[in-house]
GROMACS .gro file of C-alpha atoms in nm:
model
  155
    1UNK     CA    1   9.783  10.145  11.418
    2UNK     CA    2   9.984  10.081  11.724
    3UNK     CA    3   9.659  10.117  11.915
    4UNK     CA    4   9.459   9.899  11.761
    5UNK     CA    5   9.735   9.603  11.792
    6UNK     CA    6   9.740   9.664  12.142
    7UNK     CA    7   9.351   9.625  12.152
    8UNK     CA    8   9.346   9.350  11.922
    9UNK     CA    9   9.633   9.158  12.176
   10UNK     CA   10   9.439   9.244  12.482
   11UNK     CA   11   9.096   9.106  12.342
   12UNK     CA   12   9.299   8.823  12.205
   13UNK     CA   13   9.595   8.745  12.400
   14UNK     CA   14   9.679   8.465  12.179
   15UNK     CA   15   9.732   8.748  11.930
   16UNK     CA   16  10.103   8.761  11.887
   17UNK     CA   17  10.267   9.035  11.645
   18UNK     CA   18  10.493   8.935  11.339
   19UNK     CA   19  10.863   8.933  11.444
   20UNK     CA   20  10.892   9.285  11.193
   21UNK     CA   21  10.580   9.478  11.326
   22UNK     CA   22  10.812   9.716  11.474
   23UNK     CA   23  10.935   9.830  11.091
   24UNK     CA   24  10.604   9.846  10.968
   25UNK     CA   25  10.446  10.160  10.896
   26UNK     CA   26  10.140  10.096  10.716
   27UNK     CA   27  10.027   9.775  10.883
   28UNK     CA   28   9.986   9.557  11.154
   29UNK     CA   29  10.078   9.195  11.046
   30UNK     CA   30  10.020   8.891  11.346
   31UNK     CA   31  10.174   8.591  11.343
   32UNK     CA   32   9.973   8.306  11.127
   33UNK     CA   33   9.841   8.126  11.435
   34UNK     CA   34   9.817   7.764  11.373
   35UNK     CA   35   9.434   7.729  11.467
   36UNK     CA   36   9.205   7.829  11.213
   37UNK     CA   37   8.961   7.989  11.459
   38UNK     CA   38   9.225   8.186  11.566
   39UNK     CA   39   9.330   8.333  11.275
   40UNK     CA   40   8.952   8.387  11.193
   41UNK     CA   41   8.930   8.563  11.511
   42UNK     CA   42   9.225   8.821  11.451
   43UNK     CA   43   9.103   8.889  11.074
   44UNK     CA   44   8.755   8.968  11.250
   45UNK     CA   45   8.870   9.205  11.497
   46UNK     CA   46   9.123   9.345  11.246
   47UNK     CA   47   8.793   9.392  11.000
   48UNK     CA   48   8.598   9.539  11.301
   49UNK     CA   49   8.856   9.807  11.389
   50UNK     CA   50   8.797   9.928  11.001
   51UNK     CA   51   9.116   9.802  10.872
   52UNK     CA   52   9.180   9.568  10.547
   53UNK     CA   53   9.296   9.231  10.606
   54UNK     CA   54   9.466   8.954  10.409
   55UNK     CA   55   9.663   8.632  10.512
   56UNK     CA   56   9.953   8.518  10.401
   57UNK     CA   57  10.169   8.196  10.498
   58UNK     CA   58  10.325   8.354  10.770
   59UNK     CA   59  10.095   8.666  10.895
   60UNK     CA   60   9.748   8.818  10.955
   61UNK     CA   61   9.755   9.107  10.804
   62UNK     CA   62   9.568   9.457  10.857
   63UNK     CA   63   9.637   9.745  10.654
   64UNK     CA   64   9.458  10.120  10.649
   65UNK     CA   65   9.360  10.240  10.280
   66UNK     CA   66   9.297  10.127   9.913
   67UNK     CA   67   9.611   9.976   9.807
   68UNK     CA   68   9.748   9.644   9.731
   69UNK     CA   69  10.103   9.443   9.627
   70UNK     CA   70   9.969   9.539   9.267
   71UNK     CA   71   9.867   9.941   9.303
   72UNK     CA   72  10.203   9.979   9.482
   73UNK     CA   73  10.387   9.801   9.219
   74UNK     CA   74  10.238  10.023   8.971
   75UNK     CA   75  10.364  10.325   9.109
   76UNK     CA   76  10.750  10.133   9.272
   77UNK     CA   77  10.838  10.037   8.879
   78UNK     CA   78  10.719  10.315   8.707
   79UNK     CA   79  10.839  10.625   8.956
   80UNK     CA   80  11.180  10.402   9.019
   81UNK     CA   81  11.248  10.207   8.746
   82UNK     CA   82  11.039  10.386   8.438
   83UNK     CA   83  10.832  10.094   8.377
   84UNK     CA   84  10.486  10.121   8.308
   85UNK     CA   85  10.308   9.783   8.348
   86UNK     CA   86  10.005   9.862   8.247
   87UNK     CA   87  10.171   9.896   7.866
   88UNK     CA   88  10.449   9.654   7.945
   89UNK     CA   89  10.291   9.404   8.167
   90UNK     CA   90  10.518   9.108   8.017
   91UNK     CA   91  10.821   9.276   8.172
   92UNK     CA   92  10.746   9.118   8.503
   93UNK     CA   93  10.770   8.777   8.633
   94UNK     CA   94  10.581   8.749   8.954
   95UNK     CA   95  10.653   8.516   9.246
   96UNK     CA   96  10.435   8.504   9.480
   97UNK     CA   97  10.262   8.296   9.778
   98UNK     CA   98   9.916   8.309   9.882
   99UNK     CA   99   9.598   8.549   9.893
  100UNK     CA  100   9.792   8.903   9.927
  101UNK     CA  101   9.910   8.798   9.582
  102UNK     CA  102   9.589   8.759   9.418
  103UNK     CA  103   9.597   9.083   9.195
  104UNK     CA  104   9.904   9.024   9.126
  105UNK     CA  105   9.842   8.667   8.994
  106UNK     CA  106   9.551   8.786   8.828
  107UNK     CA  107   9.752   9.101   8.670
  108UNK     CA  108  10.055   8.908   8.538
  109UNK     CA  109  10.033   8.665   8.276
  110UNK     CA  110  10.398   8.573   8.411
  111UNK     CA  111  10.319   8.421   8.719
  112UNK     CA  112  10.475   8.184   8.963
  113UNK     CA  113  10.340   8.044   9.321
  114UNK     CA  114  10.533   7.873   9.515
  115UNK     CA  115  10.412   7.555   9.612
  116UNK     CA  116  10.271   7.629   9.981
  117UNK     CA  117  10.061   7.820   9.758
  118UNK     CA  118   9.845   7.522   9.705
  119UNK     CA  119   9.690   7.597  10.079
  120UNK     CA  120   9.513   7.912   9.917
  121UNK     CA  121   9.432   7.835   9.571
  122UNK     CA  122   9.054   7.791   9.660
  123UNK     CA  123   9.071   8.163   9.825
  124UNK     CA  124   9.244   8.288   9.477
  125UNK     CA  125   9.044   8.424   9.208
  126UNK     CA  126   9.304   8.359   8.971
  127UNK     CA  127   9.587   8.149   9.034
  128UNK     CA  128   9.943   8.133   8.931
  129UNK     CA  129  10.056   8.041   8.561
  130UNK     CA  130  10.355   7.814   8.697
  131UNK     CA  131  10.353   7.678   9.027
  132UNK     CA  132  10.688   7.514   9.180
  133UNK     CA  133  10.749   7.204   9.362
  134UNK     CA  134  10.934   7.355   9.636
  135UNK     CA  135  10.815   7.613   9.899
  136UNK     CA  136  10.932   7.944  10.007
  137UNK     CA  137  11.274   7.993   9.943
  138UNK     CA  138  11.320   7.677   9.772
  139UNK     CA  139  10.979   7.775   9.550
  140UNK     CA  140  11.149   8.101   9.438
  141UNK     CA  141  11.523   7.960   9.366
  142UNK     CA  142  11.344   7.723   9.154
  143UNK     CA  143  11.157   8.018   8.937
  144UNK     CA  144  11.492   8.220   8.889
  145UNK     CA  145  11.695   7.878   8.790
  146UNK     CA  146  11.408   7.864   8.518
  147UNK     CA  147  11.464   8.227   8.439
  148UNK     CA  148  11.860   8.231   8.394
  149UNK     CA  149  11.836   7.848   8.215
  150UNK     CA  150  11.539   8.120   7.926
  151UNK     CA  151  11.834   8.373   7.949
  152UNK     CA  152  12.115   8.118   7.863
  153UNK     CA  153  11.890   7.937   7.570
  154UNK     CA  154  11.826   8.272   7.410
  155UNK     CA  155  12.189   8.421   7.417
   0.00000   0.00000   0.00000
């Protein structure tokens, strides 16, 4: 992986890595330029050098093998927290924030984007249930406020 980044930066010197590429063991994840035709241009050459690729609002993403957010958090919950969503798929409220969180989206009939999700919506199969009026941070405070304001109605 740490090959092909280097490639990909040399071909594309505008290429510049995510500020935790050097934890990342399964990916390479660029910064989201903020020309189009750049991104386009680092998804292409992550797609030519055989790898998966995604965006999100803050990174290009490139990724070896046949997982996503939702395979992986079939096997996190049930191996670490003995939850099966596949029977118990209400259990979960998701919060998410653009395309990597498609299957999840589409997996979870609780499910919340936060609002800069709005820029990927066309690029979404199936979006969100909920989505909030703030972004990012903001976007998921709001979702748990919503969450402990259920809790408090029902005790």
């Amino acid at each position: 992986m740490s090959d092909i980044g280097q490639n990909i930066k040399q071909v594309l010197p505008f290429a510049t890595f995510a500020d935790d590429q050097p934890f990342r063991q399964t990916s390479l994840a660029f910064s989201q330029p903020h020309d189009p035709a750049e991104r386009d241009a680092i998804l292409a050459a992550l797609k030519a050098a055989s790898l998966n690729i995604t965006v999100n609002n803050l990174w290009v993403l490139g990724w070896i093998g046949e997982y996503d957010k939702l395979s992986m958090s079939r096997r996190i919950l049930l191996e670490h927290y003995d939850l099966d969503i596949s029977t118990d798929p209400d259990a979960v409220l998701y919060t998410g924030d653009s395309t990597n969180d498609a299957p999840m989206f589409a997996f979870f009939r609780h499910s919340v984007g936060v609002s800069t999700v709005s820029r990927f919506l066309d690029q979404i199969p199936q979006p969100p249930n909920w989505i909030t009026v703030g972004p990012g941070g903001r976007g998921f405070v709001e979702a748990a406020r919503v969450v402990m304001v259920a809790r408090q109605l029902d005790a």
